[in-house]
Coordinates of C-alpha atoms in Angstrom, one line a residue:
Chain N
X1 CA -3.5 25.9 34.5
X2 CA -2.3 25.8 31.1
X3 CA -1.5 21.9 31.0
X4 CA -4.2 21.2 28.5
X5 CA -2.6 22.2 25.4
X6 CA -3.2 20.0 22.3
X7 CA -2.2 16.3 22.5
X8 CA -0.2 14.8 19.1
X9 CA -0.4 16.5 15.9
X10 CA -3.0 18.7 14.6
X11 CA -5.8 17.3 13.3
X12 CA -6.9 18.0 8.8
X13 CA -10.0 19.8 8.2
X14 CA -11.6 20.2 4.7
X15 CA -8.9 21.1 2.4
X16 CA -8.6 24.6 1.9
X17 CA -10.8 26.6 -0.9
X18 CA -10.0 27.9 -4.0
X19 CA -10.7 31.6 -2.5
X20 CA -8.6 30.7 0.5
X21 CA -6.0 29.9 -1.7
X22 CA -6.1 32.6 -3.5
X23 CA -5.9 35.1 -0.7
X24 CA -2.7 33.3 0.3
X25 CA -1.2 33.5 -3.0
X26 CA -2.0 37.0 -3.2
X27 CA -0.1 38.0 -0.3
X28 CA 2.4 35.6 -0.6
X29 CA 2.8 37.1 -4.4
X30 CA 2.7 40.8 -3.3
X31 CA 5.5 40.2 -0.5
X32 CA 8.0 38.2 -3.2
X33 CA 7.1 41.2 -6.1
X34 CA 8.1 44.1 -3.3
X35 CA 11.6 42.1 -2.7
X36 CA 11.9 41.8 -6.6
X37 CA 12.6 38.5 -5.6
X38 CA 11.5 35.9 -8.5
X39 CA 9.7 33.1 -6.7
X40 CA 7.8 29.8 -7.6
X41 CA 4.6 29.9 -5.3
X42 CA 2.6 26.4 -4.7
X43 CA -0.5 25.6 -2.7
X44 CA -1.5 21.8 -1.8
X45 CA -4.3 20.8 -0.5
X46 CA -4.1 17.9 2.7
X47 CA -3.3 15.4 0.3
X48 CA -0.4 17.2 -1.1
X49 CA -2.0 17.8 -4.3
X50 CA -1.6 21.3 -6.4
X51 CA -4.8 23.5 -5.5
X52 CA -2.8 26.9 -7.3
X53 CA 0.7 27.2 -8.3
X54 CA 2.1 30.7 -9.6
X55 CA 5.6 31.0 -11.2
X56 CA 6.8 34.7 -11.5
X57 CA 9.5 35.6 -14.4
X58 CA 12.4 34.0 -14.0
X59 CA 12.4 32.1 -11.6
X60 CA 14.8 29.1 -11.5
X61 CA 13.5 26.4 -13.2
X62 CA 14.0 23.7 -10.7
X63 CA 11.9 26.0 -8.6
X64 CA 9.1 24.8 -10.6
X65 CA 9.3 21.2 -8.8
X66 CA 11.1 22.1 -5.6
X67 CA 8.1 24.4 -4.5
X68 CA 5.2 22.3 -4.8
X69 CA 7.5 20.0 -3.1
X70 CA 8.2 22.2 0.0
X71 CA 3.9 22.7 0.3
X72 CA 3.8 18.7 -0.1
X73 CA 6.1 18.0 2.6
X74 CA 4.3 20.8 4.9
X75 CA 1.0 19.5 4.2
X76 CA 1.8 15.8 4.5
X77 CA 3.7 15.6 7.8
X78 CA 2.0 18.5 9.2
X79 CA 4.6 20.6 10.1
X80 CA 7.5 23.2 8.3
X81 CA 9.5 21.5 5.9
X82 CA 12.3 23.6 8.2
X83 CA 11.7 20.5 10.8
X84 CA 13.5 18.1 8.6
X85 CA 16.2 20.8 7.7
X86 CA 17.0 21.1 11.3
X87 CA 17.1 17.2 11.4
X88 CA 19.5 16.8 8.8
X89 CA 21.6 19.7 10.1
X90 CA 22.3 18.3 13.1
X91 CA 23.8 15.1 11.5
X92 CA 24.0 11.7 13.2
X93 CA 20.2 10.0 13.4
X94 CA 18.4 13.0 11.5
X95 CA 20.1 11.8 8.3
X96 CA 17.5 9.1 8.5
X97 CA 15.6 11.9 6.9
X98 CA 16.7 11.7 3.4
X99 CA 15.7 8.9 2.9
X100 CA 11.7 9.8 3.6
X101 CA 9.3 9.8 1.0
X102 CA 7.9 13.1 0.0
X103 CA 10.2 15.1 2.0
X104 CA 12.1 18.2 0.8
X105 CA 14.2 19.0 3.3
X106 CA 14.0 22.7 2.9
X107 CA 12.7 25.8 4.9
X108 CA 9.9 27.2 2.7
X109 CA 6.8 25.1 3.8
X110 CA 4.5 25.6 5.8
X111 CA 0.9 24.1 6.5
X112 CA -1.6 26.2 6.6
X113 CA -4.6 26.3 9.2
X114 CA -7.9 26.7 9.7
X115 CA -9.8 26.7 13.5
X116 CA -7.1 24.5 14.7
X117 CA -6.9 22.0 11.5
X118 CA -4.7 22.0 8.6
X119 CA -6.1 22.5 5.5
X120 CA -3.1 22.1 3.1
X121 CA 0.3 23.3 3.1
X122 CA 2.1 26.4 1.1
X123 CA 5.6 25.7 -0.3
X124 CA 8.0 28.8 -1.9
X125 CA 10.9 28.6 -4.0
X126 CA 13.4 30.6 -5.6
X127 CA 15.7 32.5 -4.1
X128 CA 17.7 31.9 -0.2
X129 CA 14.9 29.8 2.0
X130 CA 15.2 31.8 4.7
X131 CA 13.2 34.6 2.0
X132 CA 11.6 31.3 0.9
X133 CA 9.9 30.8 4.3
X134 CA 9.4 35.1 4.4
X135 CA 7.5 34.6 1.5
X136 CA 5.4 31.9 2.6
X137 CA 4.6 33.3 5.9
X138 CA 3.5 36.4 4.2
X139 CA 0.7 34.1 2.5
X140 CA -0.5 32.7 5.6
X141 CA -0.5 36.3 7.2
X142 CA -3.5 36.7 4.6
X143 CA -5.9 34.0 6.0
Chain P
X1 CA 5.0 38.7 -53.8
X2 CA 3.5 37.0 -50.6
X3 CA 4.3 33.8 -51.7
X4 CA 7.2 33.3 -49.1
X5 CA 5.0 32.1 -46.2
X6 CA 6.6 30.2 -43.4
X7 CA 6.2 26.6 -43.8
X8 CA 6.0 24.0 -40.9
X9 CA 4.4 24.7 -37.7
X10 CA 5.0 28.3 -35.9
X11 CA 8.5 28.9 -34.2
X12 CA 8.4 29.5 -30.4
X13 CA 8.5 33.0 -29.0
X14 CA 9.8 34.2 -25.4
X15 CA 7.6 32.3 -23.0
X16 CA 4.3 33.3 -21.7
X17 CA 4.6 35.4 -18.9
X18 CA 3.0 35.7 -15.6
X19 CA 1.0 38.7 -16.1
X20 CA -0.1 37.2 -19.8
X21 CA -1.2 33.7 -17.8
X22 CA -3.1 35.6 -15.3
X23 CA -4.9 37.3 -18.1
X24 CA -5.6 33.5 -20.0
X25 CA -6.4 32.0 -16.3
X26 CA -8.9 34.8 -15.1
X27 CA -11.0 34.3 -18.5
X28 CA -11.0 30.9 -18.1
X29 CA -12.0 30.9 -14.8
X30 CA -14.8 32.9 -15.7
X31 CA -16.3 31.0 -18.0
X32 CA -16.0 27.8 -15.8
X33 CA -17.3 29.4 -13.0
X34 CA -20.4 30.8 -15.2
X35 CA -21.5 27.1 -16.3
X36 CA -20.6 26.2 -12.9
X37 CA -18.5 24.0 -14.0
X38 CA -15.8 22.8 -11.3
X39 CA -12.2 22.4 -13.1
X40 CA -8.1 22.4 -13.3
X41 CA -7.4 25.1 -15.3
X42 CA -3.2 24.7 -15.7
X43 CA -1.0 27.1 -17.9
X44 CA 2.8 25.9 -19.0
X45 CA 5.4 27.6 -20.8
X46 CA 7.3 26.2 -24.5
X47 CA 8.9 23.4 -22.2
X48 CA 5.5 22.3 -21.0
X49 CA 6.7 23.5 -17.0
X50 CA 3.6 25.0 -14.9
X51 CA 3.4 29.1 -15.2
X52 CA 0.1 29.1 -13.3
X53 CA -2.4 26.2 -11.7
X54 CA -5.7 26.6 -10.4
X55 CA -8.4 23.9 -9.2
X56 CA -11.8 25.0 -8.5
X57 CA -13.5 23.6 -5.3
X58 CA -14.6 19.9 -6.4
X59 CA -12.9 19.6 -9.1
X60 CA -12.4 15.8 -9.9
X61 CA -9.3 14.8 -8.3
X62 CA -8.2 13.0 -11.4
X63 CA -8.1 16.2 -13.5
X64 CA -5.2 17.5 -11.1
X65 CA -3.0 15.3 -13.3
X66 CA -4.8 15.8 -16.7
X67 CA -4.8 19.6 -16.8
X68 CA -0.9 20.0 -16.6
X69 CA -0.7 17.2 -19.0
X70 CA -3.6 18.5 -22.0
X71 CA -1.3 21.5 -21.4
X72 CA 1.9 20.0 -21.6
X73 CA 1.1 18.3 -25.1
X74 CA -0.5 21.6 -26.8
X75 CA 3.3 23.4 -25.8
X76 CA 4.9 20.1 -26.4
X77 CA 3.8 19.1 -30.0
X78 CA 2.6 22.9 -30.8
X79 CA -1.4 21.6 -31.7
X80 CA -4.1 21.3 -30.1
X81 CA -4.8 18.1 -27.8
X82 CA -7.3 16.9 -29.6
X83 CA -5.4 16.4 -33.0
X84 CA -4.2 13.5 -31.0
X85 CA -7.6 12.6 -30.0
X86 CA -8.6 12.4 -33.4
X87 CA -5.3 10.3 -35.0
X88 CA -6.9 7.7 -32.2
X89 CA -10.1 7.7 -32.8
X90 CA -9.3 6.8 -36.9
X91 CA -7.3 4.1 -35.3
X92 CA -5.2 2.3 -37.8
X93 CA -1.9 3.7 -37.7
X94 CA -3.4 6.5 -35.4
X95 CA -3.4 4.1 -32.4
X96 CA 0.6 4.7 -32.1
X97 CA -0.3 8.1 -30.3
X98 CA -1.0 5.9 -27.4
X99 CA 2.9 5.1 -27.1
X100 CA 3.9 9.0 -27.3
X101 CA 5.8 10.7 -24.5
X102 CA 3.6 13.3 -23.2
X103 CA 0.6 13.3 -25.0
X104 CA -2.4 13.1 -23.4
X105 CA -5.2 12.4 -26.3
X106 CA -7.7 14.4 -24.8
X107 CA -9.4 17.7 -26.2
X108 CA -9.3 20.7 -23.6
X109 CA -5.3 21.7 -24.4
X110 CA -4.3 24.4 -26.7
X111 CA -1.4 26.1 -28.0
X112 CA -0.9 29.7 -26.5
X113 CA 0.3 31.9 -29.5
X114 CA 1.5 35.9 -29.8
X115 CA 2.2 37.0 -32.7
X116 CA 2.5 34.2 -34.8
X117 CA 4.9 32.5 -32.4
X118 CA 4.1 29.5 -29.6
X119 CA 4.4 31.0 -26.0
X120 CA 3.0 27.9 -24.3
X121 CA -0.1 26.2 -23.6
X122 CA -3.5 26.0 -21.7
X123 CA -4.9 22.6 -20.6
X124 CA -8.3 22.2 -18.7
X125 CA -10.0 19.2 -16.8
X126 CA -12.9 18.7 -15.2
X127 CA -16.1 18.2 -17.1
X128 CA -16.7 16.5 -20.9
X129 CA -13.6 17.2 -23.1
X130 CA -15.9 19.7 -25.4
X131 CA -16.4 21.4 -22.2
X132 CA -12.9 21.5 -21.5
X133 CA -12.1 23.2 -24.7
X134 CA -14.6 25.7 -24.4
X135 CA -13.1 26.7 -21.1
X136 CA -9.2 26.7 -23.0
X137 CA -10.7 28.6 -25.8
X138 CA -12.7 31.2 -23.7
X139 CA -8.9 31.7 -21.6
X140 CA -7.1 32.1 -24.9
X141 CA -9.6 35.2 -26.2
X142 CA -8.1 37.2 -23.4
X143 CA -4.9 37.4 -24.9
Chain G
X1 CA -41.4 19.0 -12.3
X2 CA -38.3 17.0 -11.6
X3 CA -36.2 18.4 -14.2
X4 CA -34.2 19.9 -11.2
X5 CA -31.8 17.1 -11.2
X6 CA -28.2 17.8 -10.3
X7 CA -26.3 19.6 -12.6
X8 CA -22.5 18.3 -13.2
X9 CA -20.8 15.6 -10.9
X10 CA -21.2 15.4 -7.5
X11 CA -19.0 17.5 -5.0
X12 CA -16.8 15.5 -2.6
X13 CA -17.5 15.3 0.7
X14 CA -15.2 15.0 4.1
X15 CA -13.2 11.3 3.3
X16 CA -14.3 8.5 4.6
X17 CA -13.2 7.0 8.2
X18 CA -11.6 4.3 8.9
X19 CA -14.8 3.2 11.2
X20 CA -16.9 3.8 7.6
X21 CA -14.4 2.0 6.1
X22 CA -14.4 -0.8 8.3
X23 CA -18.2 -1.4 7.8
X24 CA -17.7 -1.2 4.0
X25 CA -14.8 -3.5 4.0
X26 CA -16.5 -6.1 6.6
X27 CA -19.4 -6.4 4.0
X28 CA -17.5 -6.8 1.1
X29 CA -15.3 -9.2 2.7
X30 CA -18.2 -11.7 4.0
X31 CA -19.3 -11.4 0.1
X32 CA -16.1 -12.5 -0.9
X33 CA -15.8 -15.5 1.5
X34 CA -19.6 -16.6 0.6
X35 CA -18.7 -17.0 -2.8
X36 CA -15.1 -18.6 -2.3
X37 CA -13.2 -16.1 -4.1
X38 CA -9.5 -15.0 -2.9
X39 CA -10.3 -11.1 -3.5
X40 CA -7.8 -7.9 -2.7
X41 CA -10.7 -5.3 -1.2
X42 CA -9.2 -1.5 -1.2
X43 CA -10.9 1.6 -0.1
X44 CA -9.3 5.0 -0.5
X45 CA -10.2 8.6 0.2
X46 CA -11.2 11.6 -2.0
X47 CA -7.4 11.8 -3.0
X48 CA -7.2 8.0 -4.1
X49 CA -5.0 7.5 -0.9
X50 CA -5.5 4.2 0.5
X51 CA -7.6 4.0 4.1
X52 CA -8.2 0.4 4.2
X53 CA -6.5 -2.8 2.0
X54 CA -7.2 -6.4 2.5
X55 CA -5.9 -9.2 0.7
X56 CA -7.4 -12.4 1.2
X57 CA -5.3 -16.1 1.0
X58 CA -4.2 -17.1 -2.7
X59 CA -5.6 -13.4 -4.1
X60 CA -3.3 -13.7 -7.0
X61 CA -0.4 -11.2 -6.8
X62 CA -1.3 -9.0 -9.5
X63 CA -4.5 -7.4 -7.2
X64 CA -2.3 -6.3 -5.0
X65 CA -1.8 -3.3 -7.4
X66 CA -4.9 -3.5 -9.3
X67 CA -7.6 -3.3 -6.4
X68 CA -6.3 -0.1 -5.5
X69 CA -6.1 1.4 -8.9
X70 CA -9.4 0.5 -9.2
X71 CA -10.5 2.5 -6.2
X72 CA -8.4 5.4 -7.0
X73 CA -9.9 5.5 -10.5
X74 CA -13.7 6.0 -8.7
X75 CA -12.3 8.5 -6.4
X76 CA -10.4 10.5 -8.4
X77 CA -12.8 10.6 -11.6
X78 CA -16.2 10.2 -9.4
X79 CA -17.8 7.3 -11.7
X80 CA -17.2 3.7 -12.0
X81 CA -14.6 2.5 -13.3
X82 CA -16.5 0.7 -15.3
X83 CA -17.4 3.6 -17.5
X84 CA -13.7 3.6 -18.6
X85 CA -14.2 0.1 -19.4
X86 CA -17.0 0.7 -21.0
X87 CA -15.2 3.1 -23.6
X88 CA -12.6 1.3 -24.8
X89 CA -15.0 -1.7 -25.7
X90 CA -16.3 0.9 -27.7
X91 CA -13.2 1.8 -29.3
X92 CA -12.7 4.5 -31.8
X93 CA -12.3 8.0 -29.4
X94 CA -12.9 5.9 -26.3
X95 CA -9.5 4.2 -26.8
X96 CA -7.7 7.7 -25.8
X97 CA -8.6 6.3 -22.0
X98 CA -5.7 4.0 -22.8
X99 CA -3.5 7.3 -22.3
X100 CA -5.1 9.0 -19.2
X101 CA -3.2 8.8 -15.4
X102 CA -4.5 6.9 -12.8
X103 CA -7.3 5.3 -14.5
X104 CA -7.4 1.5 -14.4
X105 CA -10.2 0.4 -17.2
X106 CA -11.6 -2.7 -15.4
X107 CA -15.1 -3.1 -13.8
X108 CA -14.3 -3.3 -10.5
X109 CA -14.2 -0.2 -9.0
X110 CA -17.0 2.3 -7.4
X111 CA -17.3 5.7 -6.0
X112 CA -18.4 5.8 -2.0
X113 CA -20.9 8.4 -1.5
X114 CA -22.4 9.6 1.9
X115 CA -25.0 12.3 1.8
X116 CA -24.9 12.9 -1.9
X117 CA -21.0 13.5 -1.9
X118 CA -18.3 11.4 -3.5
X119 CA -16.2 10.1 0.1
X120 CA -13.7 8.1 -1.2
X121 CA -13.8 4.6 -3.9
X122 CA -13.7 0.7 -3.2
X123 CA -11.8 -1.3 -5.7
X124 CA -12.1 -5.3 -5.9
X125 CA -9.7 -7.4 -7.8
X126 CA -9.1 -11.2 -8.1
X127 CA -11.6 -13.0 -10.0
X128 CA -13.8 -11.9 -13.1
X129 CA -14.4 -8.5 -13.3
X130 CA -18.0 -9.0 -12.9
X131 CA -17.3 -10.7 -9.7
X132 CA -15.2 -8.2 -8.7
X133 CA -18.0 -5.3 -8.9
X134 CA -20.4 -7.7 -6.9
X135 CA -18.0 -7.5 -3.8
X136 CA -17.7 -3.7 -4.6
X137 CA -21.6 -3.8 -4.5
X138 CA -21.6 -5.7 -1.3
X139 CA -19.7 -3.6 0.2
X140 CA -21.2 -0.1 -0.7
X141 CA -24.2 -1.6 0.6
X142 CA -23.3 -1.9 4.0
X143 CA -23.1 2.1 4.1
Chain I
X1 CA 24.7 -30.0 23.9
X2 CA 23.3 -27.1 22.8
X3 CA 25.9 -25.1 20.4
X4 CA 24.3 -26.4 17.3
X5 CA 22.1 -22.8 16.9
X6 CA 21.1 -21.9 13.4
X7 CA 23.7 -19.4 11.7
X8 CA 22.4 -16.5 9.8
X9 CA 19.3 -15.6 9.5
X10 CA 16.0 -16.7 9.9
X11 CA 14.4 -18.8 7.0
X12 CA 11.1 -17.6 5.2
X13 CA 8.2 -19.3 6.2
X14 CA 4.7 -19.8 4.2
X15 CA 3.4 -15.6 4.2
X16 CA 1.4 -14.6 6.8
X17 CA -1.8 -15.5 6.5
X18 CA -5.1 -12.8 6.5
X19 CA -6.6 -13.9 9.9
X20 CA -3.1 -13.7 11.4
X21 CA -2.3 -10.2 10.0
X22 CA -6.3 -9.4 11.2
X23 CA -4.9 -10.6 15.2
X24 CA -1.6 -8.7 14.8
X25 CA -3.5 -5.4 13.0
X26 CA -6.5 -5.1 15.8
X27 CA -3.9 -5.8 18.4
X28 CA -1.6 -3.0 16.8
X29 CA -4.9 -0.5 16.4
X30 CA -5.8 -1.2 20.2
X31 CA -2.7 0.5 21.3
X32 CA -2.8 3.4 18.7
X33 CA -6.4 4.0 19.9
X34 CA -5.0 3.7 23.7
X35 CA -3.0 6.3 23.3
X36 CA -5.0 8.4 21.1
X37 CA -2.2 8.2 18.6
X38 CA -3.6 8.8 14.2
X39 CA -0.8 5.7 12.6
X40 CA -1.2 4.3 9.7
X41 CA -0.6 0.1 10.5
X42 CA 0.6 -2.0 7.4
X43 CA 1.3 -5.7 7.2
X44 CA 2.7 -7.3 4.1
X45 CA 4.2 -10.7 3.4
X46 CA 7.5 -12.0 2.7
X47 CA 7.8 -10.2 -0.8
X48 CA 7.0 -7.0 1.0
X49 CA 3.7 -6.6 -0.4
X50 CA 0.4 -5.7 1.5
X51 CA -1.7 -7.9 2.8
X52 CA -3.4 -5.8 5.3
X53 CA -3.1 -1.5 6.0
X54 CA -5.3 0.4 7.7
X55 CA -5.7 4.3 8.3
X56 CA -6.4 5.6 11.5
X57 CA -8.3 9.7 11.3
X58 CA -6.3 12.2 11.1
X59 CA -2.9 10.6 10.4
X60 CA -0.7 12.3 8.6
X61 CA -0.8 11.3 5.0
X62 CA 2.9 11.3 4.8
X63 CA 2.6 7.7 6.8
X64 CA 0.2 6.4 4.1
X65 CA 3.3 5.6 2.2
X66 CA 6.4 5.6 4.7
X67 CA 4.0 3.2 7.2
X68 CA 4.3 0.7 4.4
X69 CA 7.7 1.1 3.6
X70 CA 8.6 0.6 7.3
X71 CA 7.0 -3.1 7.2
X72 CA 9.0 -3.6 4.0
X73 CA 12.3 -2.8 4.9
X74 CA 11.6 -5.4 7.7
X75 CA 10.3 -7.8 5.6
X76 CA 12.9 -7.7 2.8
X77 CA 15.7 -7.4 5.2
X78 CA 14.8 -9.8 7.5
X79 CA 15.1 -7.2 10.3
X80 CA 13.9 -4.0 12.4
X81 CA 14.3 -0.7 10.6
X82 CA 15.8 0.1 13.5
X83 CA 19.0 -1.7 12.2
X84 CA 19.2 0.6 9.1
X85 CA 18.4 3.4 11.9
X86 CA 21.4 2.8 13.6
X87 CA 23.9 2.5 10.9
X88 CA 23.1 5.6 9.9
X89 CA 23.2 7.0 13.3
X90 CA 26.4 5.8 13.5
X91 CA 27.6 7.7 10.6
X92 CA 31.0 6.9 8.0
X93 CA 30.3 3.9 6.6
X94 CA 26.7 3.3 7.9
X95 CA 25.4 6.5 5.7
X96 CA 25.3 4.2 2.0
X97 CA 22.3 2.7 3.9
X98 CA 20.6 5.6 2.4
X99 CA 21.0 4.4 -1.1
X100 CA 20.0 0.9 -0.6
X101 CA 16.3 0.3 -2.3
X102 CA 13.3 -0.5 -0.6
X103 CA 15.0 0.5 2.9
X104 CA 13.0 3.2 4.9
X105 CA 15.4 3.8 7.9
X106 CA 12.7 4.3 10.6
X107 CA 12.1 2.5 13.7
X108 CA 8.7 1.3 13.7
X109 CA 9.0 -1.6 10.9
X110 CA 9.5 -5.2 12.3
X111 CA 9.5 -8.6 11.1
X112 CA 6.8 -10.8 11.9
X113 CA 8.0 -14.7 13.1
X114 CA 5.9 -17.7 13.2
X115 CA 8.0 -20.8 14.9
X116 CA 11.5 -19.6 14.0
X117 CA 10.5 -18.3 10.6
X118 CA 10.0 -15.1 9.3
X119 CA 6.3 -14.5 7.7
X120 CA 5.6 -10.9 7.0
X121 CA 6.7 -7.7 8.2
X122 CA 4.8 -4.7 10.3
X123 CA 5.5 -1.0 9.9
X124 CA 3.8 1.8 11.4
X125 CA 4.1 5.2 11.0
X126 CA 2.2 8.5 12.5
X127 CA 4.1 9.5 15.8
X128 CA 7.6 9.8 17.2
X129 CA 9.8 6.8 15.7
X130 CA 9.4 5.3 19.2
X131 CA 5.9 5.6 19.7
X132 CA 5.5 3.7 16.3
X133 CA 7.6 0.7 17.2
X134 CA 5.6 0.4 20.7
X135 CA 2.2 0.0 18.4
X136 CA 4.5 -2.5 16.0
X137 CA 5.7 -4.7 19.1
X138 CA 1.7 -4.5 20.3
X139 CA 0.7 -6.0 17.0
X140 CA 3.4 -8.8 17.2
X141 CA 2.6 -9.6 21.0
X142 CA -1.0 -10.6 19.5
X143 CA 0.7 -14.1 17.5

């Protein structure tokens, strides 16, 4: 009865809004300020490409990169960046994985969706990325 | 009695914080979004790194790129973009601005200062580069 | 009474498709082959992210790169390339083009619009550059 | 009689030619379609440089680069990306594949042959490694 689930991966839709992305950010934002936890925050549209990025105060530097990278690598291959984590974790052919283009191996992506398309991806950074990922499923709790 | 002025351009101060950039982002938003005007409004900190990134809905995609960088070059070099525009546009000896690591000659990026020190820098994209600046300009009044 | 002309660029619109593409490319193409000229023919979408690339016998090497840099120029700054072209000829301010990302400065290369939004660019490369923007031309036509 | 086989590998022949990569691309896009599969399908010549690339809807815009770099890993190695696959796979010694340049260790890249010599290399990229390859080995049945 329930045989006629989706077929391959998602299809994009227009790349999410400005508002959209705000929304996210806000809860996304609000989750990481009542954790005290000091996070870099990025939004991509389907692309990959920055649509908003909010650093808080002090948070790591290289979060400033590895964030937007996390959304990028969501956004492009349609899935978590915690996909490719699990990949390399478990050795042997998944370590064909560092080697991908645009991949960040981390948990802390996410695309995000619309009526069954993805608009664009959401990538956290800064602290453990299992509270990465908290972070960034806080934001997509918002749309 | 006042004659011991600082000479040579300002020092830097703490970096601009998130709260401060929402402040500078909001107004600039505003004042896009009352010429309807669709742009990349991007705010870095005194090593030229993203604080705080937002593109408006049809934004030229190209501007995604210019923003961070008009930014980067006001924190960077501590002027305003367009004091690079200008050496070019005397050409001569100007022309070697071309060549420079992280300058892009464009007006529309501006020092962010409190009192008297650098914090960082606003860079927006999206429309004419006097368009641009009036955006930067209208951001940096909030502060 | 038509002073109500569009007021800043035009938005973008959902990218083009590969069948859009295909008609685009087909027509620029044929263009190519009636004149004898071993052209590269690119097409890319709203994000300057190729959809389509063709490169025809003896194209010299070079427009491998610069066919698509032309079409991502269109795409991501919604005019003709030409326009950056233009500039520079007209040295003084215009040379600051030099300096910006992702724009290559040679006629060539053209915005695809569909129902009065920017879809994606077409960039031609391998003989003059006027020759180049007649295949462009071609090709748009077919839309 | 017969024990004087070539050692080594195959020779380069003259590239592959633009109707040829046109035979090998629509027979590679009929299977893609048949299966409803979104690839990206890229042809390039013995320098590893495109001569042909097409976008099918909806892939993911991850395989706009990593379906390239699948035909150019074949075509510079004068071998299936499988091969670099496996080493890895394998683990130990097999793992420096992931430094080596231009190498994207996914199945789905394969050289192209015309009488004994290699011309070209196809990569796709959009689905499971697997379901890649089978689209590759389509194209190639179509020479």
């Amino acid at each position: 009865m329930c045989d006629n689930k989706p077929q391959g991966p998602l299809p994009y839709g227009p790349s999410i809004t400005l508002e959209e992305a705000r929304r996210v950010m806000d809860a996304a934002e609000a989750e990481a300020r009542a954790n005290g936890w000091p996070m870099v925050i990025a939004i991509v549209d389907t692309a990959g490409l920055l649509v908003m990025f909010h650093r808080m105060d002090n948070a790591q530097t290289g979060s400033v990169d590895i964030g937007p990278a996390k959304a990028r690598t969501a956004a492009l291959y349609k899935r978590p960046s915690k996909a490719f984590e699990d990949a390399i974790a478990n050795g042997g052919i998944g370590l064909r994985m560092l080697s991908m283009t645009h991949v960040m191996p981390l948990e802390g992506g996410l695309p995000i969706e619309r009526n069954g398309a993805i608009i664009g991806g959401i990538g956290v950074s800064g602290m453990s990325s299992a509270q990465d990922a908290q972070v960034a499923r806080a934001g997509l709790a918002a749309l």
